[in-house]
Short mmCIF file of C-alpha atoms in Angstrom, two decimals:
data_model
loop_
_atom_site.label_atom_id
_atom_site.label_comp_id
_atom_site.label_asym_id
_atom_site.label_seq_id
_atom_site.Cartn_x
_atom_site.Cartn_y
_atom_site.Cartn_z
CA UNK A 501 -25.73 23.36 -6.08
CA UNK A 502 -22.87 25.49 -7.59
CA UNK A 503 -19.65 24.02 -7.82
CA UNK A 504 -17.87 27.67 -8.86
CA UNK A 505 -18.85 29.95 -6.13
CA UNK A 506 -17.48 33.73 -7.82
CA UNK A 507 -16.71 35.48 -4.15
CA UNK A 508 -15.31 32.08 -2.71
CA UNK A 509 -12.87 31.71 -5.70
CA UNK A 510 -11.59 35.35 -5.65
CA UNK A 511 -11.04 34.94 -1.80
CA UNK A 512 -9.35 31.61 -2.30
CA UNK A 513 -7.16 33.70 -4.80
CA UNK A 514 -6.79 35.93 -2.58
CA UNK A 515 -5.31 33.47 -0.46
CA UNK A 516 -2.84 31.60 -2.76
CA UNK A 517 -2.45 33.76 -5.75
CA UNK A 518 -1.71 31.69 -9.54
CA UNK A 519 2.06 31.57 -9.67
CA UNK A 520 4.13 32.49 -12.34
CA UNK A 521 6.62 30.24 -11.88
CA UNK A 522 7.91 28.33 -15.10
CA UNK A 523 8.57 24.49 -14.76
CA UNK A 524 12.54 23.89 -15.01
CA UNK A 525 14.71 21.39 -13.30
CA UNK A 526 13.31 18.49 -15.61
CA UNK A 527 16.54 17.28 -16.37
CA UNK A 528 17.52 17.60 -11.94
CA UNK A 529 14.33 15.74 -11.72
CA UNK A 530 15.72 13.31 -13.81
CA UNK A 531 18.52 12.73 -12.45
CA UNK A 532 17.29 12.81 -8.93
CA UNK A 533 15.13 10.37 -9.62
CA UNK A 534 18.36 8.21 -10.84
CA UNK A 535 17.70 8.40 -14.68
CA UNK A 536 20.34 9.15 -16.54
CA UNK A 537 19.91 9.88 -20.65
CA UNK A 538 20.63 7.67 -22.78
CA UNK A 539 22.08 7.32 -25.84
CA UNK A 540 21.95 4.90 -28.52
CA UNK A 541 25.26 3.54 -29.67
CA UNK A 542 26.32 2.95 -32.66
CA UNK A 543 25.47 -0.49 -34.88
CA UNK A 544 27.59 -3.31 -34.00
CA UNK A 545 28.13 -3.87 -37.77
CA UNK A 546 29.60 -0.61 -38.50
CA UNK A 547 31.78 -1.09 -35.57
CA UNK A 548 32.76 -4.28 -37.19
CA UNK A 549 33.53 -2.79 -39.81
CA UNK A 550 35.59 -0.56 -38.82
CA UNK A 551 37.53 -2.87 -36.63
CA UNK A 552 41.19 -2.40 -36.89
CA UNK A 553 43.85 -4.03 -34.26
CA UNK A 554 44.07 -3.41 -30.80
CA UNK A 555 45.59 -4.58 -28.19
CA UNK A 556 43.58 -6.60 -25.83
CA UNK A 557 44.94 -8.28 -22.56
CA UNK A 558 42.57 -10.20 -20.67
CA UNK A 559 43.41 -10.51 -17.09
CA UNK A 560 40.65 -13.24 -16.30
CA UNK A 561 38.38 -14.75 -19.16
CA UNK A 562 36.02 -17.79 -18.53
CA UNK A 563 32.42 -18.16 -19.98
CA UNK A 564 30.00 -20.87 -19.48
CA UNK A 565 26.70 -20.89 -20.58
CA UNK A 566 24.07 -19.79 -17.77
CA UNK A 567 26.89 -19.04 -15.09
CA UNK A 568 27.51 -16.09 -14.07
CA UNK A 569 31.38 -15.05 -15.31
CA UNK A 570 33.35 -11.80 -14.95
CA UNK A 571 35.95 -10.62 -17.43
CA UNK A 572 38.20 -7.47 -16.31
CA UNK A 573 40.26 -6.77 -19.48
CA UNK A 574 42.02 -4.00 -20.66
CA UNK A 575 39.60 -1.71 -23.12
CA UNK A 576 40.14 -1.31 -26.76
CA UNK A 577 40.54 2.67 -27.85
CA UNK A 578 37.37 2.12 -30.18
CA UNK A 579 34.38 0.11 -29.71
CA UNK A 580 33.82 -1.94 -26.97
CA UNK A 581 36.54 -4.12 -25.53
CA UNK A 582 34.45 -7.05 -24.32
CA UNK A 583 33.51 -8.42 -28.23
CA UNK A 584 37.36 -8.29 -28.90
CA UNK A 585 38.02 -10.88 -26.21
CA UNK A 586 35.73 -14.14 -27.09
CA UNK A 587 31.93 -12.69 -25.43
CA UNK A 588 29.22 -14.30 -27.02
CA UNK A 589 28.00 -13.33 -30.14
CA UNK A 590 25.60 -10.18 -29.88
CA UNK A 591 21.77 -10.84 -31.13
CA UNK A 592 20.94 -7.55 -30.29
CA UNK A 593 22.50 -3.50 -30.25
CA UNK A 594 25.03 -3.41 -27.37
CA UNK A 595 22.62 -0.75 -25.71
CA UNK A 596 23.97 1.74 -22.73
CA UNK A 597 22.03 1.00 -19.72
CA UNK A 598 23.03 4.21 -18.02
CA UNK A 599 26.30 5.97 -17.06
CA UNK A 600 27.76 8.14 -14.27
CA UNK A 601 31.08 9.56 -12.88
CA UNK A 602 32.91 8.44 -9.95
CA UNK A 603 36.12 9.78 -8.32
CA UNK A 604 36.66 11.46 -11.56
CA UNK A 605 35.62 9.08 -13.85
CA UNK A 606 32.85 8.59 -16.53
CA UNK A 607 31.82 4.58 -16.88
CA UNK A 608 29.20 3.55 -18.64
CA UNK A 609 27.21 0.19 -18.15
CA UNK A 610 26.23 -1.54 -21.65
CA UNK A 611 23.95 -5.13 -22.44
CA UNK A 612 23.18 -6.90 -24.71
CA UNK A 613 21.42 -9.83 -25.93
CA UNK A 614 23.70 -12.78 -27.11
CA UNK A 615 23.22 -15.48 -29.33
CA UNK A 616 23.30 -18.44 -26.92
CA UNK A 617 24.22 -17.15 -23.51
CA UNK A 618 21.73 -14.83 -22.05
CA UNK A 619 21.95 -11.33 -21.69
CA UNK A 620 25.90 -9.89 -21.67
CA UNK A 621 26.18 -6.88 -19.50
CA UNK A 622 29.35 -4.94 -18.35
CA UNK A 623 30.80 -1.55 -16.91
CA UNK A 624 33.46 0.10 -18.57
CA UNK A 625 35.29 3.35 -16.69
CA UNK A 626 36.24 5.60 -19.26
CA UNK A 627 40.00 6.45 -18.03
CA UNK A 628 41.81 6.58 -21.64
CA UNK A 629 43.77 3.83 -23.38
CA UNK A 630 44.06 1.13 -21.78
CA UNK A 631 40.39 1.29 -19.95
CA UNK A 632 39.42 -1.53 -17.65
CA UNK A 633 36.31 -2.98 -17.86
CA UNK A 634 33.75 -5.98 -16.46
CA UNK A 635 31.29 -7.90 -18.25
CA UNK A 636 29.32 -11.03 -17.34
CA UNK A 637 26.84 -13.49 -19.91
CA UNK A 638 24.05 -15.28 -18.77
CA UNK A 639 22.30 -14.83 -14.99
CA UNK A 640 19.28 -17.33 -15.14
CA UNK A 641 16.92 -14.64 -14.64
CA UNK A 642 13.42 -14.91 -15.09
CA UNK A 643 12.54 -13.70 -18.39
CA UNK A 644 16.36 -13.73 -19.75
CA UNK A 645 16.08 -14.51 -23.54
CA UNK A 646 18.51 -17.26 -25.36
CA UNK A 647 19.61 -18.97 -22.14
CA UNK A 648 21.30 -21.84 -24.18
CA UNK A 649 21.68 -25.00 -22.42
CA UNK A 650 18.12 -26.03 -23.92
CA UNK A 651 16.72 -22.81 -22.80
CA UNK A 652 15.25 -23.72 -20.06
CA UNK A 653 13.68 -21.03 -17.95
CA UNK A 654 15.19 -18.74 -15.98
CA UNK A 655 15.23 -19.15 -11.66
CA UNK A 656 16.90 -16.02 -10.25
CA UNK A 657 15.49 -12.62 -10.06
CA UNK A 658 19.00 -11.07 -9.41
CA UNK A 659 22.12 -11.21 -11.28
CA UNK A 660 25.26 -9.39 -10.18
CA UNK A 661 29.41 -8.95 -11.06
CA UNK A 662 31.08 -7.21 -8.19
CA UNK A 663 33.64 -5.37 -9.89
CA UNK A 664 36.51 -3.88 -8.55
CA UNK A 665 39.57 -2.34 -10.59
CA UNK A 666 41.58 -1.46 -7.79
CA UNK A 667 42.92 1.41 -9.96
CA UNK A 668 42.69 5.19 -10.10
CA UNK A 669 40.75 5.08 -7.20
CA UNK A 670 37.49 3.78 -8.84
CA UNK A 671 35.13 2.24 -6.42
CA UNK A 672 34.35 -0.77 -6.33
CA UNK A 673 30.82 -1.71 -7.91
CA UNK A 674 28.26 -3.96 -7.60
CA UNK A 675 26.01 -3.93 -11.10
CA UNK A 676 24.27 -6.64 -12.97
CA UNK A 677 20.23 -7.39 -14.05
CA UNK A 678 17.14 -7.86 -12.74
CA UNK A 679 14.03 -9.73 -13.87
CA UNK A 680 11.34 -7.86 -14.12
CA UNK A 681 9.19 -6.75 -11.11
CA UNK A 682 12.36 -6.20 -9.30
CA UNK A 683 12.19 -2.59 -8.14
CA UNK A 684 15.23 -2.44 -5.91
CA UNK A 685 17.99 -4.34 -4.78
CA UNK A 686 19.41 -4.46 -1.26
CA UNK A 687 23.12 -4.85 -0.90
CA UNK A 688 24.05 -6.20 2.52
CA UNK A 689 27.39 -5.50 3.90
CA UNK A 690 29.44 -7.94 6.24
CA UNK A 691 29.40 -5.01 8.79
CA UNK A 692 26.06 -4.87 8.44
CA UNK A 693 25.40 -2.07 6.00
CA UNK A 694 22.89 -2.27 3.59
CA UNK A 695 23.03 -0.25 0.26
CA UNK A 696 19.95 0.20 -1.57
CA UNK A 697 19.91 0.13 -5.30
CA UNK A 698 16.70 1.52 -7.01
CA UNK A 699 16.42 -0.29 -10.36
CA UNK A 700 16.62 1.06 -13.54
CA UNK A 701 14.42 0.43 -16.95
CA UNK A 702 16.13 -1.80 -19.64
CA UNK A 703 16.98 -0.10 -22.38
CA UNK A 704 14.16 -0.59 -25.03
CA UNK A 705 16.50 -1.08 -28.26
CA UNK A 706 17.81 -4.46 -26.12
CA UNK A 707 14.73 -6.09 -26.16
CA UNK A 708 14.66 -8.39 -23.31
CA UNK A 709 12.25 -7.98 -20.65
CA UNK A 710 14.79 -7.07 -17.69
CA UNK A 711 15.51 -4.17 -15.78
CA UNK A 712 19.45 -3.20 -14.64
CA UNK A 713 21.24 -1.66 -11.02
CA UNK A 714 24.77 -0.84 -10.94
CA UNK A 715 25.79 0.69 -7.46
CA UNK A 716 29.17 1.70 -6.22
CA UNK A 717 30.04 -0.15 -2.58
CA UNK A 718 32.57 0.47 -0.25
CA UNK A 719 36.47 -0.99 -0.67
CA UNK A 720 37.75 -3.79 2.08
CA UNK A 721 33.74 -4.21 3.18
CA UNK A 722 32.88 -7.61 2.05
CA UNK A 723 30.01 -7.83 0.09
CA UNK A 724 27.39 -10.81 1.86
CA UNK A 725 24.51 -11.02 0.23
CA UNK A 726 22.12 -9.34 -2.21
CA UNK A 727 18.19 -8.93 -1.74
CA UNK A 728 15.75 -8.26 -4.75
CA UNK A 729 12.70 -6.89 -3.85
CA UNK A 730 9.28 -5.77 -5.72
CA UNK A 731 7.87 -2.15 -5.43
CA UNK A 732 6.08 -3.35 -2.17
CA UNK A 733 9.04 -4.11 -0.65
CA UNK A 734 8.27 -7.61 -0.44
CA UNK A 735 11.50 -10.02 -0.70
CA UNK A 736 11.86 -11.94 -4.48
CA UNK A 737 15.27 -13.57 -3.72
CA UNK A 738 18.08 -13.57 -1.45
CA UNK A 739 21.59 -14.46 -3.26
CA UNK A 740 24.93 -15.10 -1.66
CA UNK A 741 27.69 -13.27 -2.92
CA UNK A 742 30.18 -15.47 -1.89
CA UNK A 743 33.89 -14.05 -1.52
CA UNK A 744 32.71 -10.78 -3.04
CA UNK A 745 34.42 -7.87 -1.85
CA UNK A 746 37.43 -9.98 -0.49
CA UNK A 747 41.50 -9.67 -1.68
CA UNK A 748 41.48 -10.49 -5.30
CA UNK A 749 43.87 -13.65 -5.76
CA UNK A 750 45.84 -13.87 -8.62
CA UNK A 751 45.28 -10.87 -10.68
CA UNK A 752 41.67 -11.70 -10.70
CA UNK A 753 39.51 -8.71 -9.53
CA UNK A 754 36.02 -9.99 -10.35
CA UNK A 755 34.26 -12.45 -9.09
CA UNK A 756 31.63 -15.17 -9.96
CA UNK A 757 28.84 -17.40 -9.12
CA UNK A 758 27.06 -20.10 -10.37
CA UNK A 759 23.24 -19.20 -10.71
CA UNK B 544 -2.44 16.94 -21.61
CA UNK B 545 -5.54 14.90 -23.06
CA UNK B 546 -6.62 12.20 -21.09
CA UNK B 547 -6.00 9.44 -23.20
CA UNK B 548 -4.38 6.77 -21.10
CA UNK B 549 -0.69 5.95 -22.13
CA UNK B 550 1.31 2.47 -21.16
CA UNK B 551 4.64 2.25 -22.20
CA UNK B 552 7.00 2.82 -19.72
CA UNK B 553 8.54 5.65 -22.32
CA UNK B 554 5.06 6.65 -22.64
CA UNK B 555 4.73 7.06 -19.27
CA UNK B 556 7.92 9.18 -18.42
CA UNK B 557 6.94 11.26 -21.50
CA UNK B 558 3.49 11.76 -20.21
CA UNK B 559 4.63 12.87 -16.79
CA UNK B 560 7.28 15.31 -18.53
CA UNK B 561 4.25 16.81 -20.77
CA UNK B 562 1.87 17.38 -17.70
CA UNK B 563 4.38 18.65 -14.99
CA UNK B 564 4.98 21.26 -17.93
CA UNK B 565 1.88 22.36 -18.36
CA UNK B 566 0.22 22.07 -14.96
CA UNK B 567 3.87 23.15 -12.57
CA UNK B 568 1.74 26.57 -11.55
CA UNK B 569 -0.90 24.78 -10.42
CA UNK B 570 0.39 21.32 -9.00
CA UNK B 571 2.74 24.46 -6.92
CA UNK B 572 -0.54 26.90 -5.81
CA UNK B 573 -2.29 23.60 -4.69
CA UNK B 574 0.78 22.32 -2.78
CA UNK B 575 1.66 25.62 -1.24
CA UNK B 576 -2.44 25.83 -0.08
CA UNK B 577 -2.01 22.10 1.59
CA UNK B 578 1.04 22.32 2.65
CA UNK B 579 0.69 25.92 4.51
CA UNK B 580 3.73 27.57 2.81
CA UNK B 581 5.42 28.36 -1.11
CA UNK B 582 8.93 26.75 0.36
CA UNK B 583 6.77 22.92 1.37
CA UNK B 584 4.87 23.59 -1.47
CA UNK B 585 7.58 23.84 -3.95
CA UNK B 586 9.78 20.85 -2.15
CA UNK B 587 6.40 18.71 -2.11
CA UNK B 588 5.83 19.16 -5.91
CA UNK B 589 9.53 18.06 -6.26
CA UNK B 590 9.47 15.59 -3.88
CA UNK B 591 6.32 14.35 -5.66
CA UNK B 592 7.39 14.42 -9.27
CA UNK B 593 10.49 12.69 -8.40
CA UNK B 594 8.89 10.19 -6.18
CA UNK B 595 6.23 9.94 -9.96
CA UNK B 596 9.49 9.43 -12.05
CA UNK B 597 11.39 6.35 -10.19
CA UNK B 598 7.63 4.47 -10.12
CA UNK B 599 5.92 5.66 -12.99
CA UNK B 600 5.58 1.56 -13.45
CA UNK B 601 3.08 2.17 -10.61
CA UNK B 602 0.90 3.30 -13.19
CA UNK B 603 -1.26 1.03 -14.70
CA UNK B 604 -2.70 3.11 -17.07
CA UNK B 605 -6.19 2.74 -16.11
CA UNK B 606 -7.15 6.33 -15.81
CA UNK B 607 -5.43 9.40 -16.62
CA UNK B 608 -1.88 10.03 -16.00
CA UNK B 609 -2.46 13.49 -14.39
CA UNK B 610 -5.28 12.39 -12.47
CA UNK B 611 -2.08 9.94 -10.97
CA UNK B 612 0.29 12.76 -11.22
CA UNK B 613 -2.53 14.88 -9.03
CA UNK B 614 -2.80 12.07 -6.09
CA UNK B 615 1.13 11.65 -5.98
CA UNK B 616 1.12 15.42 -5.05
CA UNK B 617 -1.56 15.74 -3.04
CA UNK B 618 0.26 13.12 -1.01
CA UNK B 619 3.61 14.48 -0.93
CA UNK B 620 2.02 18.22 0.34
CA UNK B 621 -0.15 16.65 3.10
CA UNK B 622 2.98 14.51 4.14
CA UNK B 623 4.99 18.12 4.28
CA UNK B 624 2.73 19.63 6.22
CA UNK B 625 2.27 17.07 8.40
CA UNK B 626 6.18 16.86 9.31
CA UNK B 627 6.32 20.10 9.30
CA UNK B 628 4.56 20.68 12.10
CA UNK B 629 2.67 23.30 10.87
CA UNK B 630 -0.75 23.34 11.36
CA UNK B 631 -3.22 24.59 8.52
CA UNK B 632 -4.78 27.30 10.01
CA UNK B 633 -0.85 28.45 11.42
CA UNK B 634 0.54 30.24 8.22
CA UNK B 635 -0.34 30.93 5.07
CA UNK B 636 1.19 31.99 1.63
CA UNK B 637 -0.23 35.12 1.83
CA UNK B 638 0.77 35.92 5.71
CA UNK B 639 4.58 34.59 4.92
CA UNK B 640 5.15 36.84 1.40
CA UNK B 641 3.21 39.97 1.96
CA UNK B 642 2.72 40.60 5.32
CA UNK B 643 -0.33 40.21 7.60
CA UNK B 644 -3.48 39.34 5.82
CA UNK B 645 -6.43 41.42 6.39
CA UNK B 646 -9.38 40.35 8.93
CA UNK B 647 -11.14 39.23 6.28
CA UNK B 648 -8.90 37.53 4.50
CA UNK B 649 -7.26 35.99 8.03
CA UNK B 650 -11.00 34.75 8.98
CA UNK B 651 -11.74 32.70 5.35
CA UNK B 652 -8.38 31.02 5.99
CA UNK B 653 -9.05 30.28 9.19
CA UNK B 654 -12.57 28.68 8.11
CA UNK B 655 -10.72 26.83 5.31
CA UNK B 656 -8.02 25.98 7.69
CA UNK B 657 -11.22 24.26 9.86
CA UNK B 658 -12.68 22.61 6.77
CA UNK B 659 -12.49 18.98 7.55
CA UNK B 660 -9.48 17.81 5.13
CA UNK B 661 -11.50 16.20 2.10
CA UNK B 662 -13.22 19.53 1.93
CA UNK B 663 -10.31 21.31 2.08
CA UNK B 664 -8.76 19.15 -0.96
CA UNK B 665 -12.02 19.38 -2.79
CA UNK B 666 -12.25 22.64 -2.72
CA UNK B 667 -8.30 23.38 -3.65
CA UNK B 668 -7.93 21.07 -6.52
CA UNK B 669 -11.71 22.46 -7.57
CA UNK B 670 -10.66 26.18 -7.62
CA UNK B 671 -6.59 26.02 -7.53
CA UNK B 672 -6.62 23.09 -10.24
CA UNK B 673 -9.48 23.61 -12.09
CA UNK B 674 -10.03 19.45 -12.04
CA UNK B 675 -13.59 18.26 -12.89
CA UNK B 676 -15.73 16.14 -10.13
CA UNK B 677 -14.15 12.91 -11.72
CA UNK B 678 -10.84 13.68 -11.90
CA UNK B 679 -10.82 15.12 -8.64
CA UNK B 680 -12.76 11.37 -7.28
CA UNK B 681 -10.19 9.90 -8.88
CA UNK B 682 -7.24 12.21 -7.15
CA UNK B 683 -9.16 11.33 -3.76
CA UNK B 684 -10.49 7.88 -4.51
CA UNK B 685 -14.19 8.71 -3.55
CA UNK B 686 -16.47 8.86 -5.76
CA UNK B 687 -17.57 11.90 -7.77
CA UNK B 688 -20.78 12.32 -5.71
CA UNK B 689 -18.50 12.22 -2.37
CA UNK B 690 -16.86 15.24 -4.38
CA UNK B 691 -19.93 17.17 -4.88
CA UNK B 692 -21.49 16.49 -1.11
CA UNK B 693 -18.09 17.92 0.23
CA UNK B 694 -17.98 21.17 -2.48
CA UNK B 695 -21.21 21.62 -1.29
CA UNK B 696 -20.32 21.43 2.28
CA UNK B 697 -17.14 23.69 1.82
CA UNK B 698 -18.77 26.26 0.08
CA UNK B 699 -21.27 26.50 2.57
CA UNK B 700 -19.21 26.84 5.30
CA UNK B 701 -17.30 29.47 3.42
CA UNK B 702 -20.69 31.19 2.66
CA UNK B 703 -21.51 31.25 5.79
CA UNK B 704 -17.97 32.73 7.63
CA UNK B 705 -18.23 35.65 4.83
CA UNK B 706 -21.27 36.32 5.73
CA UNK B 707 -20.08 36.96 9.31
CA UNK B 708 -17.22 38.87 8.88
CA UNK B 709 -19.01 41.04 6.11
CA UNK B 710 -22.04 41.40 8.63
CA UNK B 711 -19.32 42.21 11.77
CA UNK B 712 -17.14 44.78 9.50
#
């Protein structure tokens, strides 16, 4: 028993010859695959100190330990708006989860750990002065470090801000963290629609064990429900969204739900 | 590529970066031989590698990465040619790039084309990949005696149809 046969192998090269071909297209791979690179920001303390005035207007601002709370408000020029306007105290790097472009516009999707409130997450477009931006504190997730409220353990799988600026034509989006094991999450439309959202690996220098989605969804299609499920497909959770997706009342764009 | 098994999730991404570098020329010569043309062979290694990338947490780390990286391919060129339509022994490389083969060359494909398909595999990733009997069980999930029995088999076969057409010419 041979297992290089000369005359079979120069046959067989015969009949698919070694290709030349050099491997490129790691970065298309990349990005088909839905990884984007990331880049490590720079040290919340040499923000801080570097901090100068800005001008902050917060449109909506509520946030209770474990619940799930929105916060559109205006972006500062420098550094990120959201520890200008009373979010919890960062534990940990404000990390960039990933970013994109839509209609035009670069936003970028940031976490980090807080002190007593979970993990803070939030997706700033990048349209100038006077950027808009979301952030939440504290799903309940599985896994989610420094809950606060005794830190108890975490229920939900899913956490989720739908977000919509209702400006410049940026689309609506539906973002937020998973626990991990959560390899995508189904977004299901009141007409019926579902959007699938392949997860995407927590950024290491965070340090909490939870993975992140951030998806844009149709405008004036209600958002119903979201479904986390594990790489077999196999349902983890089913959340309500309630009144996500509806006419914003009262200047309020985001919207929020108890865990 | 050594073998050593690697676990992070980082790890992981950089370890399928590192092989589809060094191995694209022949993850795309055994793709285009499975799949029955350079065009599904190419898309399968793409569709593959991508497919590797968004669940590279799939990989437990238990054996080697490429050995993974191998089966995820595999996969992803029998799936082409399967929806393709396009039956092994239908086209080949050779036939769609440089014109029609010679008899000789048109009768070993067709007797690899009739090689029952964990021959066929065997024999590819043996000769097109260069894999040892393990890595190649582990690409197939037999064992690596299963991989000798059907090397064995295929290159008798083989043997045997050159043997003919030498003989006929």
């Amino acid at each position: 028993v041979t297992d290089y046969d000369p005359q079979i192998g120069a046959i067989l090269d015969r009949l698919v010859p070694p290709f030349a071909a050099e491997p490129n297209g790691w970065q298309e791979l990349l990005r088909a695959a839905g990884i984007q690179p990331r880049r490590r920001l720079r040290w919340l303390s040499g923000w801080a100190a570097r901090r100068r005035p800005h001008k902050v207007l917060v449109l909506a601002a509520a946030l209770v330990t474990t619940v799930v709370v929105a916060i559109p408000a205006l972006a500062v020029s420098k550094g990120w708006w959201f520890l200008h306007s009373g979010a919890p105290k960062p534990e940990s790097d404000v990390a960039v989860v990933t970013s994109g472009r839509a209609a035009g516009i670069d936003w970028t999707m940031t976490a980090y750990v807080s002190a007593d409130k979970g993990v803070c997450f939030g997706l700033t477009p990048n349209v100038g002065r006077g950027d808009m931006g979301s952030m939440s504190c504290g799903s309940d997730l599985r896994g989610e470090p420094n809950p606060g409220a005794g830190d108890r353990r975490g229920q939900h799988w899913v956490g989720y801000v739908y977000f919509s600026l209702g400006l410049y034509k940026f689309p609506n989006f539906v973002f937020g963290p998973v626990a991990q094991g959560v390899e995508q999450v189904d977004l299901v439309l009141s007409n019926g629609q579902v959007i699938q959202a392949d997860t995407l690996q927590g950024p290491d220098e965070l340090g909490a064990p939870l993975d992140f989605y951030a998806v844009p969804v149709p405008s004036r299609v209600p958002l119903n429900s979201l479904i986390a499920r594990d790489r077999f497909g196999n349902v983890l959770e089913r959340r309500a969204c309630p009144h996500c997706g509806e006419l914003p009342r009262s200047g309020q764009s985001d919207h929020k739900a108890k865990p | 590529v050594d073998r050593t098994s690697v676990r992070s999730r980082d790890d992981v991404l950089e370890g399928i970066e590192a092989v589809y570098r060094t191995r694209f020329g022949d993850f795309l010569r055994v793709a285009t031989a499975t799949a029955g043309s350079t065009e599904l062979g190419h898309d399968a290694v793409q569709e593959a590698f991508v497919t590797a990338i968004r669940h590279r947490r799939q990989y437990r780390g238990d054996g080697p990465i490429e050995a993974w990286l191998w089966r995820v391919v595999v996969t992803s060129a029998l799936k082409a040619r399967r929806s393709s339509g396009v039956g092994a022994s239908q086209t080949s490389p050779e036939e769609a790039s440089n014109g029609a083969p010679s008899d000789q060359l048109h009768e070993v494909r067709e007797a690899v084309a009739l090689l029952p398909e964990r021959q066929r595999m065997v024999l590819f990733l043996r000769y097109y990949a260069d894999l040892d009997y393990q890595t190649i069980a582990d690409v197939l999930k037999v064992r690596p005696g299963t991989v000798a029995a059907a090397l064995n088999a295929a290159h008798r076969a083989l043997r045997h149809r050159i043997q003919e057409v030498i003989v006929c010419d």
